[in-house]
Short mmCIF file of C-alpha atoms in Angstrom, two decimals:
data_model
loop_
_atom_site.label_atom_id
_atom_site.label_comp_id
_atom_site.label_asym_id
_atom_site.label_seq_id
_atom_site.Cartn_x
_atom_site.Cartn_y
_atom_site.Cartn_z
CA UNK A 1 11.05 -22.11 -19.14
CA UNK A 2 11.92 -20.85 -22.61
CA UNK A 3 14.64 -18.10 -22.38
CA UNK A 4 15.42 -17.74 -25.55
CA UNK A 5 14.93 -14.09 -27.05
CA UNK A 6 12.36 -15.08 -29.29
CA UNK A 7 10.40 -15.89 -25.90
CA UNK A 8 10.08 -12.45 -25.36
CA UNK A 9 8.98 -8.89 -26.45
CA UNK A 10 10.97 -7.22 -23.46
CA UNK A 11 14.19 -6.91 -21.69
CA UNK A 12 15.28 -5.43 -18.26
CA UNK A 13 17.66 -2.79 -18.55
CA UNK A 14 18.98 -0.46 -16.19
CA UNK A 15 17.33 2.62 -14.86
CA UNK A 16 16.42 3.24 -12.05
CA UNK A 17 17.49 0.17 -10.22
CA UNK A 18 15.49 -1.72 -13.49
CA UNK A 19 13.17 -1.72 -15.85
CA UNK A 20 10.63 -3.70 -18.63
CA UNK A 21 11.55 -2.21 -22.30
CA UNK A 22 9.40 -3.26 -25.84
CA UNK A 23 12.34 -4.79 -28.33
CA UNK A 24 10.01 -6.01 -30.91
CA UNK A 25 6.57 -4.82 -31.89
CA UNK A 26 3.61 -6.07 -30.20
CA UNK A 27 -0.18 -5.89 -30.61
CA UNK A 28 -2.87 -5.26 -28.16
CA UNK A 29 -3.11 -8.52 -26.40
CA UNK A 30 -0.48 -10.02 -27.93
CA UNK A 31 1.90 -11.92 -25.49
CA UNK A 32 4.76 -10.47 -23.78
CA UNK A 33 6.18 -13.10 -21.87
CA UNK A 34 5.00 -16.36 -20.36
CA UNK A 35 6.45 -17.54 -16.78
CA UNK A 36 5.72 -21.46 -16.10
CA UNK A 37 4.16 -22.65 -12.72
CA UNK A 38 7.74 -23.74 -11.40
CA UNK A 39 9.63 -20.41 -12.18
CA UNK A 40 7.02 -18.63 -9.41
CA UNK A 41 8.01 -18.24 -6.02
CA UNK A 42 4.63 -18.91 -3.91
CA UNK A 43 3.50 -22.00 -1.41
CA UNK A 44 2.85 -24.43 -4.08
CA UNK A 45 6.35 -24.44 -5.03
CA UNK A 46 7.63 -23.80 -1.40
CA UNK A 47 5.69 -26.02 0.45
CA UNK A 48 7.15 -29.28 -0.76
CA UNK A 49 10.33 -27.99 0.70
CA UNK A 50 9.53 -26.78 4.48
CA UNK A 51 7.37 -29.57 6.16
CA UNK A 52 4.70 -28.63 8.65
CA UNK A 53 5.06 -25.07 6.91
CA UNK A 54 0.83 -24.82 6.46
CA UNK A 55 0.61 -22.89 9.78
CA UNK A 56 2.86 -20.39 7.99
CA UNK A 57 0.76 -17.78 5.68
CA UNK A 58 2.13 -16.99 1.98
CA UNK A 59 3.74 -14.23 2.52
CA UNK A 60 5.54 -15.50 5.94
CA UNK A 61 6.48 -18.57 3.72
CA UNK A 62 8.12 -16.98 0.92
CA UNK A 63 10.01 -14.48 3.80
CA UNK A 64 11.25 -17.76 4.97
CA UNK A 65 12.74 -18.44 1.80
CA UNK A 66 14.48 -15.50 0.99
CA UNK A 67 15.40 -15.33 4.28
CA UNK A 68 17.18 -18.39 4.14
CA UNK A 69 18.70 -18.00 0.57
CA UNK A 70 19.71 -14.58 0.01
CA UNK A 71 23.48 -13.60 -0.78
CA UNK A 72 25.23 -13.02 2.06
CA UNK A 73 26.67 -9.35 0.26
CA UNK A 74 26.80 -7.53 -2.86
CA UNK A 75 29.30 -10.01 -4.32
CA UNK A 76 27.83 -13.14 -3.83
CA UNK A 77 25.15 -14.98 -5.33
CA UNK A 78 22.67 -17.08 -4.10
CA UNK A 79 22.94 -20.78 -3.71
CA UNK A 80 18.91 -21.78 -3.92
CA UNK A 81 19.29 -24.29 -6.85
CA UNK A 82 15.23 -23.34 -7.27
CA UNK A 83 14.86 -19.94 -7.52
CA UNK A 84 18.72 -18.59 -7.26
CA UNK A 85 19.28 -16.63 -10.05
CA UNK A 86 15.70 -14.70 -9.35
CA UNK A 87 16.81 -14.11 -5.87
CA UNK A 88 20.48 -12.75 -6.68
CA UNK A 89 18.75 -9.97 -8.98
CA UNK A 90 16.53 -8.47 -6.21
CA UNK A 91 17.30 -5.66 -4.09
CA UNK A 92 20.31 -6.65 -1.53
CA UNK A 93 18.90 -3.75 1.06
CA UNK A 94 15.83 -1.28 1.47
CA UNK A 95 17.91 1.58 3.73
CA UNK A 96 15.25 4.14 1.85
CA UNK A 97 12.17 2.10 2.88
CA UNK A 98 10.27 3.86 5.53
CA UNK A 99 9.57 0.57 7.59
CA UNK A 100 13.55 0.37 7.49
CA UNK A 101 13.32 3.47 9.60
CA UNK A 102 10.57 2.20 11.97
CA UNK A 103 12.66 -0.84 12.77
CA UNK A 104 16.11 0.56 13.17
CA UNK A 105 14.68 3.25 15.72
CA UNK A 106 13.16 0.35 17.57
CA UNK A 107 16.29 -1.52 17.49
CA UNK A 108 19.11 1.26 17.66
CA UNK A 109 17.15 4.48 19.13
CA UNK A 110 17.18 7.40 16.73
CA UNK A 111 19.16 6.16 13.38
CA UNK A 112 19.72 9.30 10.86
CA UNK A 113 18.35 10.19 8.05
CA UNK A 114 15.59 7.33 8.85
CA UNK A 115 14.82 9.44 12.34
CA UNK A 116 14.77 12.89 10.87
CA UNK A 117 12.29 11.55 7.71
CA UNK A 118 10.01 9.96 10.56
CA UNK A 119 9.59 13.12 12.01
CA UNK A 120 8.86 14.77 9.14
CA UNK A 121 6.14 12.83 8.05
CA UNK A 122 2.32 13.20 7.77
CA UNK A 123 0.99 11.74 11.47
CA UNK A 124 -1.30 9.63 9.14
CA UNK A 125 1.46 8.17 7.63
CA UNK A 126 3.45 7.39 11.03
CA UNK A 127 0.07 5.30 12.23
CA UNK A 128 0.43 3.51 8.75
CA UNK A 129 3.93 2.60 9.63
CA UNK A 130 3.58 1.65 13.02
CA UNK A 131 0.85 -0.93 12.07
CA UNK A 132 2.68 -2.40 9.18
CA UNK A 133 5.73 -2.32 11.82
CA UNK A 134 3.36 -4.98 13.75
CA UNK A 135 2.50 -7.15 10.90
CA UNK A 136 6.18 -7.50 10.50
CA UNK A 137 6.51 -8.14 13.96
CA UNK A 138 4.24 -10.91 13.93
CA UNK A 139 5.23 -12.11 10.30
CA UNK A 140 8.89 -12.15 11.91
CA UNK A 141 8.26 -14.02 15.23
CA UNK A 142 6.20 -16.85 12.83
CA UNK A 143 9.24 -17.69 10.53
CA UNK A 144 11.30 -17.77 13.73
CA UNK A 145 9.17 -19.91 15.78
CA UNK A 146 8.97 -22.21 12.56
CA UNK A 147 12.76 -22.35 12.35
CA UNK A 148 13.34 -23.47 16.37
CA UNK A 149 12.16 -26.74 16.34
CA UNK A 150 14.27 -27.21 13.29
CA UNK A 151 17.55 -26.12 14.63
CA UNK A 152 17.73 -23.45 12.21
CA UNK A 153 17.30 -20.38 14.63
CA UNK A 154 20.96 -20.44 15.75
CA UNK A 155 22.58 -20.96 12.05
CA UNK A 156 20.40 -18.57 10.58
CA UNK A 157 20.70 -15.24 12.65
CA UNK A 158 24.39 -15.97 12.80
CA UNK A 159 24.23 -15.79 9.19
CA UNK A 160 22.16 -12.70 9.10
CA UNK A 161 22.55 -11.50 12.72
CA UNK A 162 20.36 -8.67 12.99
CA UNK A 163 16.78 -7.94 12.88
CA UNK A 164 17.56 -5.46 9.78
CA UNK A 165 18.61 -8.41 7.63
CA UNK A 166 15.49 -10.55 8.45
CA UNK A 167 13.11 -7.01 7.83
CA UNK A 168 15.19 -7.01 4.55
CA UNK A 169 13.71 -10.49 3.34
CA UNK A 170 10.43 -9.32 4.79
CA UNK A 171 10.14 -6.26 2.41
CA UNK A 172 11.08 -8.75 -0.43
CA UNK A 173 7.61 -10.01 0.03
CA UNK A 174 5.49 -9.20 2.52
CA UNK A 175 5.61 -5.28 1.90
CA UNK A 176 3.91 -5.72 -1.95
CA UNK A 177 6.93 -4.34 -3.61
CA UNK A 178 7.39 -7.76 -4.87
CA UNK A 179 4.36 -10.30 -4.66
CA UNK A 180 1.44 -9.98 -7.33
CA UNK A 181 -1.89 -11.76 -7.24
CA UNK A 182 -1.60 -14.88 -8.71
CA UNK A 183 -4.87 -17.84 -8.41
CA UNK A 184 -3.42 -20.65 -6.59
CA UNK A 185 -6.82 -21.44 -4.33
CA UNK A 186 -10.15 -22.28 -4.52
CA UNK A 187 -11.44 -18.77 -2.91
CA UNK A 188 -10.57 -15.82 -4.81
CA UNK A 189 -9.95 -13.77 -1.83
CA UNK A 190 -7.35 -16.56 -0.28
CA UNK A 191 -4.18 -15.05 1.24
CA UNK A 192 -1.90 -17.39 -0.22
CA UNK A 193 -2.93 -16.31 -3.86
CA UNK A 194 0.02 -14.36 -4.27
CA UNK A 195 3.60 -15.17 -5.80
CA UNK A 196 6.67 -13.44 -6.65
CA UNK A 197 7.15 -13.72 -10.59
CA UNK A 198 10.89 -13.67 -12.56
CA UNK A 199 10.66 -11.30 -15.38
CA UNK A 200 7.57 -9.31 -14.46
CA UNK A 201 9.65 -8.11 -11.03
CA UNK A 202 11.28 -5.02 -13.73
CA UNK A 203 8.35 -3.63 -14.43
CA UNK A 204 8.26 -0.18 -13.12
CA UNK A 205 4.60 1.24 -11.74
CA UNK A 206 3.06 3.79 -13.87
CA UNK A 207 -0.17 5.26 -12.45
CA UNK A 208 -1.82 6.59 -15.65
CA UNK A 209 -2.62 3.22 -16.74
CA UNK A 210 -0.57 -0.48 -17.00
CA UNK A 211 1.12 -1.65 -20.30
CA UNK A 212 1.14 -5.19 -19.13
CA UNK A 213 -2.24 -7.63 -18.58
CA UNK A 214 -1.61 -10.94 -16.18
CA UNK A 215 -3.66 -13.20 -17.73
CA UNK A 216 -4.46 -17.15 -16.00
CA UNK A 217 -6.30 -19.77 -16.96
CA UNK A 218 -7.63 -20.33 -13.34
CA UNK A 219 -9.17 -17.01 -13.59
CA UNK A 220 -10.98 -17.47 -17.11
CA UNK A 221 -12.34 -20.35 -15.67
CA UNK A 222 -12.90 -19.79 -11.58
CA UNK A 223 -10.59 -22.84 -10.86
CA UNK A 224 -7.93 -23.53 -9.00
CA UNK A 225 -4.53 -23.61 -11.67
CA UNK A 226 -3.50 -26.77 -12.99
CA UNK A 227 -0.12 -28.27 -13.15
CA UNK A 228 1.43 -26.94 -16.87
CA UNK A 229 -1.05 -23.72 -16.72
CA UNK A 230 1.05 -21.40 -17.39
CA UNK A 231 1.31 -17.49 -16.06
CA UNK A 232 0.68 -15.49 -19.09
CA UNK A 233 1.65 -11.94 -19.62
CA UNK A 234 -0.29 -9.76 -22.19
CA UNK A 235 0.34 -6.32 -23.78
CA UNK A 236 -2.56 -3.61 -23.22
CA UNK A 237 -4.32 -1.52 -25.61
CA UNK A 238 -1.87 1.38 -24.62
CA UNK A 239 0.89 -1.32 -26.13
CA UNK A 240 0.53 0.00 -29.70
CA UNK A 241 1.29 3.88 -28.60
CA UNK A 242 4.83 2.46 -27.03
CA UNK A 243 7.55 2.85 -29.58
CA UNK A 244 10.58 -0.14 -29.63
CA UNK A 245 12.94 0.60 -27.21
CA UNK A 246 10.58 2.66 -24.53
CA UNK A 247 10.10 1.54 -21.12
CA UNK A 248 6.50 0.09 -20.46
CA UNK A 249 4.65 -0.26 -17.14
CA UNK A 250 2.59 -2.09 -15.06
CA UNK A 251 0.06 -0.35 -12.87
CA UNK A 252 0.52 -1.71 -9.21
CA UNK A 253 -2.99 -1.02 -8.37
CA UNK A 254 -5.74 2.56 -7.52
CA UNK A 255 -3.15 3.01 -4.57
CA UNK A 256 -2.99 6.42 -2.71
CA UNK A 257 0.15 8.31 -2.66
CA UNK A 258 0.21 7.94 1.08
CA UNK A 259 -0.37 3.67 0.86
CA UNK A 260 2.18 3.67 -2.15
CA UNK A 261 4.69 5.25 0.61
CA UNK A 262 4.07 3.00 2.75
CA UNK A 263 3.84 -0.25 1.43
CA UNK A 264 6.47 0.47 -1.46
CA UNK A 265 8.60 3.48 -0.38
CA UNK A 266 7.97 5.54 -2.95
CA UNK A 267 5.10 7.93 -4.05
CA UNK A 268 3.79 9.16 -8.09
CA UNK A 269 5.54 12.49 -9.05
CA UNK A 270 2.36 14.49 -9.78
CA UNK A 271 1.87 17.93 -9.89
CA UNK A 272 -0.62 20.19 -8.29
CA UNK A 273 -2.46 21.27 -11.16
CA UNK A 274 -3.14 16.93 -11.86
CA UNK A 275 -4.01 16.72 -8.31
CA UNK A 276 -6.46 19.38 -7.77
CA UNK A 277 -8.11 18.76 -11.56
CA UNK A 278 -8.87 15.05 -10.70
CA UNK A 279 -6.77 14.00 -13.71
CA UNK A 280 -4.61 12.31 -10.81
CA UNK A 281 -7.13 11.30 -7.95
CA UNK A 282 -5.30 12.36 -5.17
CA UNK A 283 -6.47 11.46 -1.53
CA UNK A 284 -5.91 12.29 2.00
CA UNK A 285 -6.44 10.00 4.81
CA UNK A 286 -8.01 12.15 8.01
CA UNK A 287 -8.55 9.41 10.23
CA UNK A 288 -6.25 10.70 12.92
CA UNK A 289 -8.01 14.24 12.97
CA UNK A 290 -11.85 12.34 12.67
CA UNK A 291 -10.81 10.17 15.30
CA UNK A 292 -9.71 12.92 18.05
CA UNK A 293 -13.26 14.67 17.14
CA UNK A 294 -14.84 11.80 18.69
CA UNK A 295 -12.49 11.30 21.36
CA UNK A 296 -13.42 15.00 22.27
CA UNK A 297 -16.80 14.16 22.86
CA UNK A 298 -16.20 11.96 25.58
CA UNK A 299 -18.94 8.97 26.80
CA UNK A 300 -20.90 9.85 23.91
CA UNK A 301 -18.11 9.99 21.57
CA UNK A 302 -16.92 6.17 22.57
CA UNK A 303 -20.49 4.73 21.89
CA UNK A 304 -20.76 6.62 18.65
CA UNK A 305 -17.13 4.72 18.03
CA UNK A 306 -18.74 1.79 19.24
CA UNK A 307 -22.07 2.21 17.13
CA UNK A 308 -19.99 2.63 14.17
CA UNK A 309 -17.39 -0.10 14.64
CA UNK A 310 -20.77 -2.82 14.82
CA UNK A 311 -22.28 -0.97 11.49
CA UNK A 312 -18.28 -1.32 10.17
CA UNK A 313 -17.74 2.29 8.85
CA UNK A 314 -14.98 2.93 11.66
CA UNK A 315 -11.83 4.35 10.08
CA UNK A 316 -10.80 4.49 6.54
CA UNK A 317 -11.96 7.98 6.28
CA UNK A 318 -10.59 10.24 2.96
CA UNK A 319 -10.95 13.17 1.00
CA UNK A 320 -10.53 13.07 -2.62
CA UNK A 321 -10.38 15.12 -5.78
CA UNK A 322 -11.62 12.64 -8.37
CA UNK A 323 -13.87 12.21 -8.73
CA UNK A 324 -14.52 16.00 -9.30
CA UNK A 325 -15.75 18.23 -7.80
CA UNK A 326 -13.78 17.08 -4.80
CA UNK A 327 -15.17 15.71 -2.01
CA UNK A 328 -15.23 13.44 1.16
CA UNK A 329 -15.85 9.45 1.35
CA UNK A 330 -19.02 7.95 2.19
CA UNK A 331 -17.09 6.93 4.92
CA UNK A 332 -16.75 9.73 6.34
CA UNK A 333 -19.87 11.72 5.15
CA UNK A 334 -21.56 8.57 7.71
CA UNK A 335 -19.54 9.05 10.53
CA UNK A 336 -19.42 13.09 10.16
CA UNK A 337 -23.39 12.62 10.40
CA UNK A 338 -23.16 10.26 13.27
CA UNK A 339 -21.45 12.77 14.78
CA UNK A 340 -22.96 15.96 14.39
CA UNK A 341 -26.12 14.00 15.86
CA UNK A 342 -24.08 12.63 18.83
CA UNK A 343 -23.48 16.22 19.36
CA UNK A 344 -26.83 17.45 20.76
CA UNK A 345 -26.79 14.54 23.07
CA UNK A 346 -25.97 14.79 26.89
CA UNK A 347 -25.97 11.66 27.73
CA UNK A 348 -25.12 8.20 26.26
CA UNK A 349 -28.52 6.51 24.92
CA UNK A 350 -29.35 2.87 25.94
CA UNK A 351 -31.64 0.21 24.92
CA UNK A 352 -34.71 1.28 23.09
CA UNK A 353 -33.61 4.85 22.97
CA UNK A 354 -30.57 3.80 21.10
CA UNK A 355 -32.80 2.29 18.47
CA UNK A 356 -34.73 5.24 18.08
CA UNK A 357 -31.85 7.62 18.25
CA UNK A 358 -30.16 6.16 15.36
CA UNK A 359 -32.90 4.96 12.89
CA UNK A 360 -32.45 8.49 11.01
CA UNK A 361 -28.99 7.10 10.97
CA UNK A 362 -29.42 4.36 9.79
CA UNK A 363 -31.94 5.83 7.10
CA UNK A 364 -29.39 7.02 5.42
CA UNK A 365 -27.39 4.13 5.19
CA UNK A 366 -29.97 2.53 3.69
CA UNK A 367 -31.05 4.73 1.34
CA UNK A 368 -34.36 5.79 3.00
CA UNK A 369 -33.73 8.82 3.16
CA UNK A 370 -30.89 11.67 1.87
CA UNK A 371 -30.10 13.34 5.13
CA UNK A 372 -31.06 13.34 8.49
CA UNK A 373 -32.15 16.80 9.23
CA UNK A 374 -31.45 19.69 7.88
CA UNK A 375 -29.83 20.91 11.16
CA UNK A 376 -27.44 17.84 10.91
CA UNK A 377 -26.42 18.13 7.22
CA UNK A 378 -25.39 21.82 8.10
CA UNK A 379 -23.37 20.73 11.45
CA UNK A 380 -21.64 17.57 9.58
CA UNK A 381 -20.60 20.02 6.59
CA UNK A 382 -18.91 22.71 9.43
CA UNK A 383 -17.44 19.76 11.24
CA UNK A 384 -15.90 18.64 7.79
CA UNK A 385 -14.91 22.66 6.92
CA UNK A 386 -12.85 22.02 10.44
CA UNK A 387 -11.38 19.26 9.53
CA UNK A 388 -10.10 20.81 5.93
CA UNK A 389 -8.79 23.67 8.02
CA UNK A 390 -6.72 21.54 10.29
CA UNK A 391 -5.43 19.64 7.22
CA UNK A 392 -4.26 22.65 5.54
CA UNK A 393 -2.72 24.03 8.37
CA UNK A 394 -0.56 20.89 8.91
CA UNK A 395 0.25 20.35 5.78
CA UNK A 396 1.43 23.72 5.03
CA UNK A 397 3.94 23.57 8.09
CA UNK A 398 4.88 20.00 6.93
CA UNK A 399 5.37 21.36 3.55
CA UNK A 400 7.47 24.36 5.19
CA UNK A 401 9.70 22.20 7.05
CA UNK A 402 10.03 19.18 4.93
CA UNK A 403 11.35 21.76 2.30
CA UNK A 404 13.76 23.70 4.74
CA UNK A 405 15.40 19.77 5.62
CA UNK A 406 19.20 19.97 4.57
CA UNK A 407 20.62 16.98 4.05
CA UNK A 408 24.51 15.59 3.26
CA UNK A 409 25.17 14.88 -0.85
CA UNK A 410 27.81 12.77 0.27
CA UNK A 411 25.59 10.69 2.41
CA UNK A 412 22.54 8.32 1.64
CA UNK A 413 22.06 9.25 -2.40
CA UNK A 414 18.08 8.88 -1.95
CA UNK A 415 18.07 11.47 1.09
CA UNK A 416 16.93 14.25 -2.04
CA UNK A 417 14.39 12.19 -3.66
CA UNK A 418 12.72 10.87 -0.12
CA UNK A 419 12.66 14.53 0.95
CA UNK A 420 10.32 15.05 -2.63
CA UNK A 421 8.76 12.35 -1.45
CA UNK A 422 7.44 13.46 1.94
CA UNK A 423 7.10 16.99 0.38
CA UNK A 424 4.90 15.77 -2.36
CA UNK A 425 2.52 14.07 0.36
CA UNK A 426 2.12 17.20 2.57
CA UNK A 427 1.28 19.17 -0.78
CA UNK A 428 -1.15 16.65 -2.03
CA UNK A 429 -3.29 17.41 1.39
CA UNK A 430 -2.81 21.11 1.06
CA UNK A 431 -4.02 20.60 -2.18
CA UNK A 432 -7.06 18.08 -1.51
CA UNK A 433 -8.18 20.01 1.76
CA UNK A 434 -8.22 23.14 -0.08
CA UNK A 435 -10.14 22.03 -2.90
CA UNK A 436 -13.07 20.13 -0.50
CA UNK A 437 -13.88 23.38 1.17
CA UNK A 438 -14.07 25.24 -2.33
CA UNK A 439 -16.93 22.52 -2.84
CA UNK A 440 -18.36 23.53 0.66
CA UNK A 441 -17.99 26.96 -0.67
CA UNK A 442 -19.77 26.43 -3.36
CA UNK A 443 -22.76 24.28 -2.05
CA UNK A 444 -22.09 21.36 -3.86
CA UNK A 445 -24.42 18.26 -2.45
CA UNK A 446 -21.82 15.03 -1.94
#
């Protein structure tokens, strides 16, 4: 790998934690930096080295690694004669990760302030965390049942000999504050195409738009990568309004504020005004309230669950700003319509009467019709006026009490900037709630 400086148009400095800044001028899709195939930590460079390792998935693989080769403390660095000076610049803890939180109040009871910003958060966001909390569960009891046969269970937690330490290496790469897409299968959609990448690992993520294009050959030509294919990073058309010596970004993906918080631990400082305009499209997940709606309607409510689990528009159920005039997902439009028809229902249909109960449905799925009934569209569009209701409510108490949290200065230095954090996610449904209902308001057809 050339390191030279005329390699590259960037170098880290320190923000932040770090950061990707232009030193030389550089022209829309003119290269950046190039990373060779070797320098990338992913299972075609890891696999050689852990035998029998296939039953492990990508991300449990590279966890493995860094589980085995990070420095023991601040002062050290690592001894991986691979990938050791990559690992020594990475993050040596995550104590303001929210999944931090989740662990240490599974392992230790309540742990402050990761017990008091649990509490305060969106009950949206505590489901999130609890289900990533099981994929690191599972994740965790992989590498571990990998490293018994091996002999390496008892050497490596008395190396690292907590849970926290091995949820550390974890967040490294399974949590995607680290691993990018990167081709390395047949299949497009392969888990294992992902890798963690020296040089790129700076860049900051900036929402408006990214500075920096990953460009492979495997993708230009829908193959698998070859040997000396090399990982090549471009500059963006927004590269030419960056002056030398400012910081340029790379856009982590259309991410929600509320996934951002949860897979990375950190959420986009936008204001209100960008929220509720569309200019930033803010989201809120109502999948908790949605869900309790159907729960309410007992027998009937658990075969409309059921009907929509087998038609797959269960769950993932938003409102959103952008585009504007805001409005709710198709998602949730189609289950909000399922429901107001499961409404007028006393009992639970079977056989041919389920057909012919939901064919009107299903019309609408398919695009054979626009709406149900008239009836329906009106008692889907008060069901979703509820639902806006209940998410301003809660967020404005959220709001209230995430704002009235006092914390110590001379503690955990993040405590502030989490606190904006949370805040910033209980405004952004206050926000996004209030502006759906001024569409119901105002009639507008979604």
């Amino acid at each position: 790998m050339d390191l030279s400086p005329s390699a590259f148009h960037v170098e880290r400095r320190p923000r932040a934690g770090y950061g990707l800044f232009l030193t030389t001028p550089c022209p829309p899709l003119g290269p950046l930096f190039v990373v060779p195939p070797p320098a990338l930590v992913n299972v075609k460079t890891l696999a050689p080295l852990y035998p029998g390792s296939k039953r492990l998935s990508a991300h449990q693989l590279i966890s493995l690694h860094l589980y085995l080769h990070k420095p023991l403390d601040s002062t050290q660095e690592s001894g991986d004669n691979l990938f050791g000076p990559f690992i020594s610049i990475l993050p040596r803890e995550f104590d303001s990760h929210p999944l931090t939180w989740v662990i240490e109040q599974t392992l230790n009871g309540d742990n402050e302030p990761g017990s008091t910003f649990l509490a305060l958060l969106p009950r949206s966001t505590r489901f999130l965390l609890s289900t990533l909390a099981g994929r690191f569960q599972r994740d965790s009891n992989a590498v571990i049942k990998y490293l018994l046969p091996l002999g390496l269970v008892e050497w490596s937690l008395s190396r690292l000999p907590t849970a926290r330490h091995l949820l550390t290496q974890y967040l490294f790469s399974s949590v995607n504050t680290r691993c990018i897409y990167y081709r390395i299968k047949e299949t497009r959609s392969d888990e294992a195409n992902v890798t963690l990448c020296p040089i790129l690992d700076f860049a900051n993520h900036g929402w408006h738009h990214s500075d920096i294009h990953p460009v492979s050959n495997t993708e230009t030509s829908n193959t698998r990568p070859k040997a000396r294919d090399e990982f090549q990073f471009l500059a963006t058309e927004h590269i030419s309004k960056v002056e030398i010596g400012k910081e340029i970004y790379l856009r982590y993906g259309g991410h929600s504020n509320q996934s951002l918080f949860v897979e990375y631990g950190f959420v986009n400082a936008v204001s209100n005004q960008e929220m509720e305009s569309g200019t930033y499209p803010a989201e809120v997940d109502v999948q908790t309230i949605v869900t309790g709606l159907f729960e309410g309607q007992g027998a009937v409510g658990s075969w409309m669950q059921t009907v929509l689990q087998n038609e797959g528009y269960w769950g993932d159920w938003t409102l959103s700003t952008s585009p504007n005039p805001a409005s709710p997902s198709f998602r949730l439009i189609t289950a909000l319509r399922l429901l107001a028809m499961g409404s007028e229902m006393t009992c639970v249909p079977t056989g041919d009467e389920e057909e012919v109960a939901c064919q009107p449905w299903r019309d609408t799925l398919l695009g054979r019709s626009e709406a149900i009934s008239p009836s329906n569209e009106a008692r889907w569009r008060m069901a979703l006026a509820t639902i806006c209701d209940t998410v301003v409510e809660e967020g404005t108490t959220g709001l209230a009490r995430t704002s009235n949290f006092s914390f110590d200065p001379q503690g955990r230095p993040w405590s502030r900037w989490m606190r904006d954090n949370i805040a910033l996610l209980w405004s952004e449904q206050v926000v996004v709630a209030r502006a759906v209902l001024r569409s119901l308001e105002d009639g507008v057809e979604f």
